[in-house]
Short mmCIF file of C-alpha atoms in Angstrom, two decimals:
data_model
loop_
_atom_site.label_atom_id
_atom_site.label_comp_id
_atom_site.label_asym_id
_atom_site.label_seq_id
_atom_site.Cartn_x
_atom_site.Cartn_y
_atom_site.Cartn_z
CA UNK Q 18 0.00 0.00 0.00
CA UNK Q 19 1.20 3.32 -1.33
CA UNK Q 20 0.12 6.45 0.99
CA UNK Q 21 0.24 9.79 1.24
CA UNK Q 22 0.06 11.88 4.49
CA UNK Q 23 -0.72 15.05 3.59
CA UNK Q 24 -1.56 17.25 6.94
CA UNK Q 25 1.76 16.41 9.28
CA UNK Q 26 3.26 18.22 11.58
CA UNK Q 27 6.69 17.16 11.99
CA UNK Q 28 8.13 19.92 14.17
CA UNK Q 29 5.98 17.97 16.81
CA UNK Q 30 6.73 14.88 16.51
CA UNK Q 31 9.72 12.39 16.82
CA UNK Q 32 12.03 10.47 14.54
CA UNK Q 33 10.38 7.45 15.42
CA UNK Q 34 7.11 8.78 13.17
CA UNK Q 35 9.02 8.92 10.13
CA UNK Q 36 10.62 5.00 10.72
CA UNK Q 37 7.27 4.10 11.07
CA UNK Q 38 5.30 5.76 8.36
CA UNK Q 39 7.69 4.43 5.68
CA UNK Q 40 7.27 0.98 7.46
CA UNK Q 41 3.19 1.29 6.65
CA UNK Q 42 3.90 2.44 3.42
CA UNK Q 43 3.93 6.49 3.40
CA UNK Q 44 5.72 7.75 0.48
CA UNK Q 45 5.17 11.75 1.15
CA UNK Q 46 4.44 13.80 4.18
CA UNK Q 47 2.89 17.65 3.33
CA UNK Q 48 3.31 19.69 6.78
CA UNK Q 49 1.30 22.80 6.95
CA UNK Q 50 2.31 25.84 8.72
CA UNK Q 51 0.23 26.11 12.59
CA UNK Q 52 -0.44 27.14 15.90
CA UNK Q 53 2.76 25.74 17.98
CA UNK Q 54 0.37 25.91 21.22
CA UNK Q 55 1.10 29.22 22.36
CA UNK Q 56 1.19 32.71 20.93
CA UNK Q 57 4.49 33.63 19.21
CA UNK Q 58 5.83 37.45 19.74
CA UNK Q 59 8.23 37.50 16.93
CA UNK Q 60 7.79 37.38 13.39
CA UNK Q 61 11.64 36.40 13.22
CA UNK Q 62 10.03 32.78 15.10
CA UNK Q 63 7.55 32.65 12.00
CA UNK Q 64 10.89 32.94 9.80
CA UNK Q 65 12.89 30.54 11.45
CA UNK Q 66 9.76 27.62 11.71
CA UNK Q 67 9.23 28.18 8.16
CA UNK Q 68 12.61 27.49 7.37
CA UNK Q 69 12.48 24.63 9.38
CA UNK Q 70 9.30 23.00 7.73
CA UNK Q 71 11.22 23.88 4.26
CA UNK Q 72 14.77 23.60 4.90
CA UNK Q 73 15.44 20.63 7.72
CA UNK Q 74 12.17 18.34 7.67
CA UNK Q 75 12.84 17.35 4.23
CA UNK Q 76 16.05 16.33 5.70
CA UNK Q 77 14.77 14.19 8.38
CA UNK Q 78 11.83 13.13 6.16
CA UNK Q 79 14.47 11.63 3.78
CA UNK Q 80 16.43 9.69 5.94
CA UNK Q 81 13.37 7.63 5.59
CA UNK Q 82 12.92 7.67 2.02
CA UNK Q 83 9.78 9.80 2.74
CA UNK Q 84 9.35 13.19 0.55
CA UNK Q 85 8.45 15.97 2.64
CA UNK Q 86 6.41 19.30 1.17
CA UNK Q 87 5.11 22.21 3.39
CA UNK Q 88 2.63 24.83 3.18
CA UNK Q 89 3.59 28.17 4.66
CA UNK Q 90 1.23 30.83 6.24
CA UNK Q 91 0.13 32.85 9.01
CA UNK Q 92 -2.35 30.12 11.25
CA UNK Q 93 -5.76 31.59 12.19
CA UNK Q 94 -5.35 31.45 15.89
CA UNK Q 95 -2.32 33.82 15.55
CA UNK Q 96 -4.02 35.72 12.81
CA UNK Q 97 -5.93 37.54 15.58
CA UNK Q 98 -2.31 39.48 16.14
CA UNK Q 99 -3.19 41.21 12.89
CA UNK Q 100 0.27 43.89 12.63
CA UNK Q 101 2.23 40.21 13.87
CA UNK Q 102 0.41 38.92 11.14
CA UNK Q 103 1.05 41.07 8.10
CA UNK Q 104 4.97 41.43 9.02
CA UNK Q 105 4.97 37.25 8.86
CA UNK Q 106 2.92 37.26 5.55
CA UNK Q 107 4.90 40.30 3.77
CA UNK Q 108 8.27 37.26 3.73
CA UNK Q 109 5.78 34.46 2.72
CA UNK Q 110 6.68 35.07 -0.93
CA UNK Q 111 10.45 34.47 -0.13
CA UNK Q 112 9.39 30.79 1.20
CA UNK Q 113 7.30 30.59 -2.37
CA UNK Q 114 10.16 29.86 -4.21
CA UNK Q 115 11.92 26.43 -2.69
CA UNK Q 116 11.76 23.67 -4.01
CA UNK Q 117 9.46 22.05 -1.37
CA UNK Q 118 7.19 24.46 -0.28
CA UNK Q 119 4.07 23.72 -2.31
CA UNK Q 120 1.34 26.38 -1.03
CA UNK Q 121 -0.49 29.10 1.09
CA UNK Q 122 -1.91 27.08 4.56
CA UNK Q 123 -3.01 26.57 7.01
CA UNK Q 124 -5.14 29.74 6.81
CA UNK Q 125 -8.62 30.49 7.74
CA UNK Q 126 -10.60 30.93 10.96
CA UNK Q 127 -10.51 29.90 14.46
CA UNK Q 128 -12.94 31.94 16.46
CA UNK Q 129 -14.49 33.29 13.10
CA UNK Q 130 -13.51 37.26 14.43
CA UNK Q 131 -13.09 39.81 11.89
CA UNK Q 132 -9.13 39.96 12.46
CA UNK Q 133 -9.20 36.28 11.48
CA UNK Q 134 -11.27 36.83 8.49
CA UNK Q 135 -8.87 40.05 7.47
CA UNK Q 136 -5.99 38.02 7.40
CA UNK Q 137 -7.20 34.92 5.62
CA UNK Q 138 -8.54 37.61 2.88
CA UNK Q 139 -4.95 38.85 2.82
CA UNK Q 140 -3.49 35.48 2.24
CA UNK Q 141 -6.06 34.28 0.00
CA UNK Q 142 -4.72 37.36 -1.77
CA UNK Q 143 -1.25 36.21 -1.57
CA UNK Q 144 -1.83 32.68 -3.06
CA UNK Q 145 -3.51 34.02 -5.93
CA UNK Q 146 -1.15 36.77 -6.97
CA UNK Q 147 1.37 34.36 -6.71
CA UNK Q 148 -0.41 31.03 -8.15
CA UNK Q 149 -0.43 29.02 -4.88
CA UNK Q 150 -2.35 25.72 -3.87
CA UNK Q 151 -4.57 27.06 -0.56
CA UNK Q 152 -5.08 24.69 2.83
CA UNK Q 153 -7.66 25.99 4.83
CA UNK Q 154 -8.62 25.15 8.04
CA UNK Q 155 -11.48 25.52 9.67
CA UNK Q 156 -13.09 26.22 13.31
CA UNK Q 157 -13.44 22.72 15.25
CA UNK Q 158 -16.77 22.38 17.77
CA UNK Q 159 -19.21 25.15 17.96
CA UNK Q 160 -17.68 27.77 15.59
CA UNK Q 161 -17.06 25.06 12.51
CA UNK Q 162 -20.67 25.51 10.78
CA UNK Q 163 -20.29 29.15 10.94
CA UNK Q 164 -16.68 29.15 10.02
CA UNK Q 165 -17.30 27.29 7.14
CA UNK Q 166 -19.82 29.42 6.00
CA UNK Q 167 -17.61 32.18 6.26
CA UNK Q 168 -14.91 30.56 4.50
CA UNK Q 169 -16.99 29.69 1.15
CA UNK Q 170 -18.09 32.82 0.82
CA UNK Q 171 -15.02 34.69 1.08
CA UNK Q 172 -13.45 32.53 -1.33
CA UNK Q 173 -16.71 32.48 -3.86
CA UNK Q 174 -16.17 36.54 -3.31
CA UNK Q 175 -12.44 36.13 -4.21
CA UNK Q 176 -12.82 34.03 -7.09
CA UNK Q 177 -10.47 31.65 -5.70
CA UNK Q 178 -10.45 28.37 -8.35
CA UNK Q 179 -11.95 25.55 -6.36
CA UNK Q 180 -9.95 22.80 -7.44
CA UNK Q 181 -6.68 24.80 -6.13
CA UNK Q 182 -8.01 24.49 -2.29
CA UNK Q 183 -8.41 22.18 -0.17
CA UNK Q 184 -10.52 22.88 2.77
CA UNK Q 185 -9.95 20.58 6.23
CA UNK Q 186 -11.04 19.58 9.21
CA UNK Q 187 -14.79 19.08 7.89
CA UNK Q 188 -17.54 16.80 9.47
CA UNK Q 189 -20.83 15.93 8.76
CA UNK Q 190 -23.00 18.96 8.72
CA UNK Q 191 -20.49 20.78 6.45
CA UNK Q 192 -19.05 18.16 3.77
CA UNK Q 193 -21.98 18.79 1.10
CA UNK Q 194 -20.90 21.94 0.97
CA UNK Q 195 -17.46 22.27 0.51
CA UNK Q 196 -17.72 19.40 -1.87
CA UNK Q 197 -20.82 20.98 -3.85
CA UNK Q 198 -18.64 24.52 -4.14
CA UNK Q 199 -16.23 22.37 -6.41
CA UNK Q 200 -13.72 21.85 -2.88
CA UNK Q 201 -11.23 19.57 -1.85
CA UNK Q 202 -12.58 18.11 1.62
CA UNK Q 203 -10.32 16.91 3.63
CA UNK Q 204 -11.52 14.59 6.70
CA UNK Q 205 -8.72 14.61 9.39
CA UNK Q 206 -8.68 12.25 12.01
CA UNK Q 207 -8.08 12.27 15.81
CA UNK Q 208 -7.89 9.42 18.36
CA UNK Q 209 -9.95 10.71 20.68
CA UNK Q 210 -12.47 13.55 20.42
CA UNK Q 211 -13.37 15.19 16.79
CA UNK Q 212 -13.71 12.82 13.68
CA UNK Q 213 -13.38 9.35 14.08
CA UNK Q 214 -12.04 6.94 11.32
CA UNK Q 215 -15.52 4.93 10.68
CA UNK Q 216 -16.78 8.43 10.93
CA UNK Q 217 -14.67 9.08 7.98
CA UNK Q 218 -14.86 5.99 6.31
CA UNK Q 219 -18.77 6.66 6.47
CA UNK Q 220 -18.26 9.76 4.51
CA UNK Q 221 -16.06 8.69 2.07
CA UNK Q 222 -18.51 6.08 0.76
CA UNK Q 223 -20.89 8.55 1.22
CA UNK Q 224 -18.64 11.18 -1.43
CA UNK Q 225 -15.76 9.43 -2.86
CA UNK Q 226 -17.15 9.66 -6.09
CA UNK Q 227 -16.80 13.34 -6.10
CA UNK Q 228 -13.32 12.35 -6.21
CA UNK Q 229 -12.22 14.84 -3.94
CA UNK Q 230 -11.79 13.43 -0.35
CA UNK Q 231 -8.45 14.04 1.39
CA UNK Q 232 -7.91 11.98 4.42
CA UNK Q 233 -5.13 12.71 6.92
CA UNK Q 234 -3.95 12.00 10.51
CA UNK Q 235 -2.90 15.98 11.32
CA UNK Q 236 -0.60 14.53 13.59
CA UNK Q 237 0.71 17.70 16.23
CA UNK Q 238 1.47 17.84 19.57
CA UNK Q 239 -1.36 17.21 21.24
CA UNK Q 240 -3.56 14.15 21.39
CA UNK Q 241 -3.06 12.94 17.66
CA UNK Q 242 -1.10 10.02 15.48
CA UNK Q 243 -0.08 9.49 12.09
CA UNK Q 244 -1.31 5.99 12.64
CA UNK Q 245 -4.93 6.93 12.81
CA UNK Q 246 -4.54 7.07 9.13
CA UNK Q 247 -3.64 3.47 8.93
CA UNK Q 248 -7.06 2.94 11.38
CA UNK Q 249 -8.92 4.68 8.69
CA UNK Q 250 -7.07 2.44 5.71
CA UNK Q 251 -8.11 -0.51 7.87
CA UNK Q 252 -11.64 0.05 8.51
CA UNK Q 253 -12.21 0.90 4.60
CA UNK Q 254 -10.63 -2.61 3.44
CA UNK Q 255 -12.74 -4.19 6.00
CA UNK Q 256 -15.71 -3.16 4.23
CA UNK Q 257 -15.20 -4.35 1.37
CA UNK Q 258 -13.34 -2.15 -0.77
CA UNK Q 259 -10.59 -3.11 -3.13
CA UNK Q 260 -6.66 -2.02 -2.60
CA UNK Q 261 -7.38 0.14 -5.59
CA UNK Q 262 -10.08 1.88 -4.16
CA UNK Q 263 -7.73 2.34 -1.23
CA UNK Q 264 -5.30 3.68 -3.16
CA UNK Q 265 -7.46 5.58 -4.80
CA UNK Q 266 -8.28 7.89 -1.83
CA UNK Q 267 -5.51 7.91 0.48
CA UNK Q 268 -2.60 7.94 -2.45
CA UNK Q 269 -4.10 9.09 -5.71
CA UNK Q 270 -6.34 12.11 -4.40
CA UNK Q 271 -3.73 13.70 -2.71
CA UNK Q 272 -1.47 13.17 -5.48
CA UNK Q 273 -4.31 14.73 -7.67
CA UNK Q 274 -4.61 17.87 -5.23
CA UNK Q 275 -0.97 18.62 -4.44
CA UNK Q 276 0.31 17.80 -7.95
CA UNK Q 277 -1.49 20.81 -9.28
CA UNK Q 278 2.02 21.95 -7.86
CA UNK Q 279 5.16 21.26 -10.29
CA UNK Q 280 7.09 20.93 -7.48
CA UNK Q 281 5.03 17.65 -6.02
CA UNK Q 282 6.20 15.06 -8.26
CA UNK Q 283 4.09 11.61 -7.02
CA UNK Q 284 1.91 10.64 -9.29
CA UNK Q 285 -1.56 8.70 -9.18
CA UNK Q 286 -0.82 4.83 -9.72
CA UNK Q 287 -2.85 1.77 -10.88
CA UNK Q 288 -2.30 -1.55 -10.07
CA UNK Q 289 -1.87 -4.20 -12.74
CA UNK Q 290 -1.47 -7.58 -12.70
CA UNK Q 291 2.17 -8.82 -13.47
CA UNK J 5 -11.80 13.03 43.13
CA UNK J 6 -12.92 15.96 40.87
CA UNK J 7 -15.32 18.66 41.54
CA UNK J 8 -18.66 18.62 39.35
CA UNK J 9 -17.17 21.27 36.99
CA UNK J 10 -13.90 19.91 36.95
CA UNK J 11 -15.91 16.72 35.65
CA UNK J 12 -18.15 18.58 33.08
CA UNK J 13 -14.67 20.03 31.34
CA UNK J 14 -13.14 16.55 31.36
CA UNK J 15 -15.86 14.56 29.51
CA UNK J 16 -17.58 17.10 27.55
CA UNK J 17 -15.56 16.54 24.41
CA UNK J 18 -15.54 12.53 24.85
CA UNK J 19 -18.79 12.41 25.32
CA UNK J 20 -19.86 14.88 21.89
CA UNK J 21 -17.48 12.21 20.51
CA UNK J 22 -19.73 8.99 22.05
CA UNK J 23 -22.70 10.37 21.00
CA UNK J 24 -21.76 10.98 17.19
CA UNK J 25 -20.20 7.66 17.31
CA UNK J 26 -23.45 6.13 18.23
CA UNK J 27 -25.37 8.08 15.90
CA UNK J 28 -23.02 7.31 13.30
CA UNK J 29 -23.23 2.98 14.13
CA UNK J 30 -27.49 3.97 13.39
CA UNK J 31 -26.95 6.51 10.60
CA UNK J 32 -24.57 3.27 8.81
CA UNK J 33 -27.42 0.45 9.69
CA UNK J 34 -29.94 2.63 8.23
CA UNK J 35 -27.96 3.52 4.85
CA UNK J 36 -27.15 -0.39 4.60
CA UNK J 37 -30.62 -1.23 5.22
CA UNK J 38 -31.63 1.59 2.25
CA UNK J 39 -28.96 0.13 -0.17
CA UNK J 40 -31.00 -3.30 0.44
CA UNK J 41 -34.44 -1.79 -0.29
CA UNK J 42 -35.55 -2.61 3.15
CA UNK J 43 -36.45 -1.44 6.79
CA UNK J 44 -34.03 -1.26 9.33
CA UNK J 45 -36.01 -3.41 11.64
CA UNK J 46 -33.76 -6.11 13.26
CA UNK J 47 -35.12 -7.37 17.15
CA UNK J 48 -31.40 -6.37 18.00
CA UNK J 49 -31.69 -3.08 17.98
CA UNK J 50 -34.88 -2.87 20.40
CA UNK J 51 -32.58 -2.91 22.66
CA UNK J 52 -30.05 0.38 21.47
CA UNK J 53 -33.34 1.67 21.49
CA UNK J 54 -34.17 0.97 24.71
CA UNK J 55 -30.29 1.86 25.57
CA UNK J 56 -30.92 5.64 24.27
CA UNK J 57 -33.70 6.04 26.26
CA UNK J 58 -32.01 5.41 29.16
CA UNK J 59 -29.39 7.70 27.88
CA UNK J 60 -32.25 10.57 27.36
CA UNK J 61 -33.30 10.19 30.73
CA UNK J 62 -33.52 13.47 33.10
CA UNK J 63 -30.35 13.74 35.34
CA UNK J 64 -30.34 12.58 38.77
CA UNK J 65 -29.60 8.63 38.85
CA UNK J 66 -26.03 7.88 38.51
CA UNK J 67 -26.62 3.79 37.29
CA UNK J 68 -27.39 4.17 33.47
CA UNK J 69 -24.60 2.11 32.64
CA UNK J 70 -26.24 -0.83 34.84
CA UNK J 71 -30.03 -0.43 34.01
CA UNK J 72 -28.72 -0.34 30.20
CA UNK J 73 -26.55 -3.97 30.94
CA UNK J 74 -29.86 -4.96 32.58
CA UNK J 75 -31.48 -4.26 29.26
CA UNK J 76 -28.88 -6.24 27.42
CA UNK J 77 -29.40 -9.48 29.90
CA UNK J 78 -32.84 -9.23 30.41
CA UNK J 79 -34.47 -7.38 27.23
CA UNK J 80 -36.33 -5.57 29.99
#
């Protein structure tokens, strides 16, 4: 089984991921830019993490034979710093430029305030002047209906090309419509609270044909695992479904997605018989 | 042992995440039973019925988890 993980963060987590990932099979790791679980001061610290997602993951990432890409942006939580904010997004072009950095995320809302929704504006602004794939996140719990409202119709409003962003973290009561807007949805999975892997295998039978599900582990330092992925791969076999259709969604989609990127070189596959 | 509050923050997110689950196990048995061209009517599940009532039940009497076993064992 071929796989790609395509929301990672590897600042927060150990060596020991990486082994493991390319033991299951993970051929490419994408690691957005996010909150690092407390409020940064400095956009210097924004400079220095992004070089680190762009500059020495890919190093680690390779020891492993694993290709790592990153995303680079101001997070929504910190977005509500909005001078912070537009010093970190006025170098974001600089990161545009290397050879792994492969988009704009993740941006969007947390608490759906207007200094949230002023900077994702600005850096939906950024990603289209300069051609970038978009991640978007949006709100978990209470604000997420409301935060994904907010989110489609700023983008609709900034005639941002649906098939260039993906937008995360959705459930239930907000899938049809990221998916009906012409979306990527991407489903990511946690161990214990938010959604579950039969959760998400639900929904992808529900919507795989729309052929634009993204499934992914996040994977930070809280309460998370790449492995929940592998739960997820699990629980879709055991349903039935063939190792094509597998591949299909957690290989091929996000290959489909982040390949709209030059730089992201995997490529769908298709079994054959030898 | 933790105050009631202290209790309320601990389990509020588990719990959304029980309840979702649960409604997720019914929301699969009923698409299954659609994608057969049939009801989703199965003596088993009398008794997650009778389970979520006991669930929905107005605060006050800490032994749900037992009267819903009972229910199990006993179909009563």
């Amino acid at each position: 089984m071929y796989v790609i993980q395509p929301h990672y963060h590897g600042v927060a987590r150990t060596t020991d991921d990486y082994e493991r990932m390319a033991m299951a099979g993970v051929v490419a790791v994408a690691e957005p830019a996010f909150w690092a679980g407390f409020d940064r001061q400095y956009a210097g610290t924004f400079i220095d993490y992004f070089r680190q997602i762009s500059e020495f993951e890919p190093t680690r990432a390779a020891q492993y034979g694993i290709k790592h890409y990153c995303w680079v942006a101001m997070n929504s939580k910190e977005a509500e710093n909005v001078s912070l904010a537009r010093e970190v997004i006025a170098h974001l072009p600089e990161f545009f430029s290397k050879p792994t950095v492969i988009g704009v995320g993740e941006i969007g809302l947390n608490k759906n305030t207007p200094n949230e929704l002023t900077i994702f504006r600005e850096q939906v602004e950024i990603a289209l002047k300069h051609n970038q794939l978009i991640l978007v996140h949006t709100p978990h719990l209470a604000d997420k209906l409301k935060g994904t409202r907010l989110t489609l119709d700023l983008l609709r409003e900034m005639k941002a090309p649906p098939q260039r962003v993906w937008i995360d973290h959705v459930e239930e009561h907000t899938i049809k419509a990221v998916l009906d807007a012409g979306y990527w949805a991407g489903l990511t999975l946690y161990p214990l609270t938010k959604m579950s892997t039969r959760r998400a295998v639900d929904l992808i039978e529900r919507y795989a044909s729309t052929g634009r599900i993204i499934v992914n582990s996040s994977a930070d330092w809280g309460p998370s695992t790449p492995f929940t992925l592998f739960d997820c791969i699990l629980e879709f076999k055991r349903r039935g479904h063939s190792e094509q259709e597998a591949l299909e969604i957690f290989h091929n989609n996000p290959a489909r997605l982040l390949g709209q990127c030059p730089k992201f070189t995997i490529r769908p596959i298709r079994l054959v018989e030898a | 042992m933790l105050t009631f509050d202290q209790t309320v923050s601990a389990e509020f997110l588990q719990s959304r995440y029980l309840v979702l689950e649960l409604a997720a196990v019914l929301d699969r048995i009923d698409e299954a039973a659609a994608r057969e061209g049939r009801t989703a009517a199965d003596p088993r599940l009398r008794f997650v019925q009778q389970a979520i009532e006991i669930i929905a039940a107005p605060a006050g009497r800490p032994d749900r988890v037992e009267r819903i076993l009972r229910v199990y064992s006993e179909g009563t």
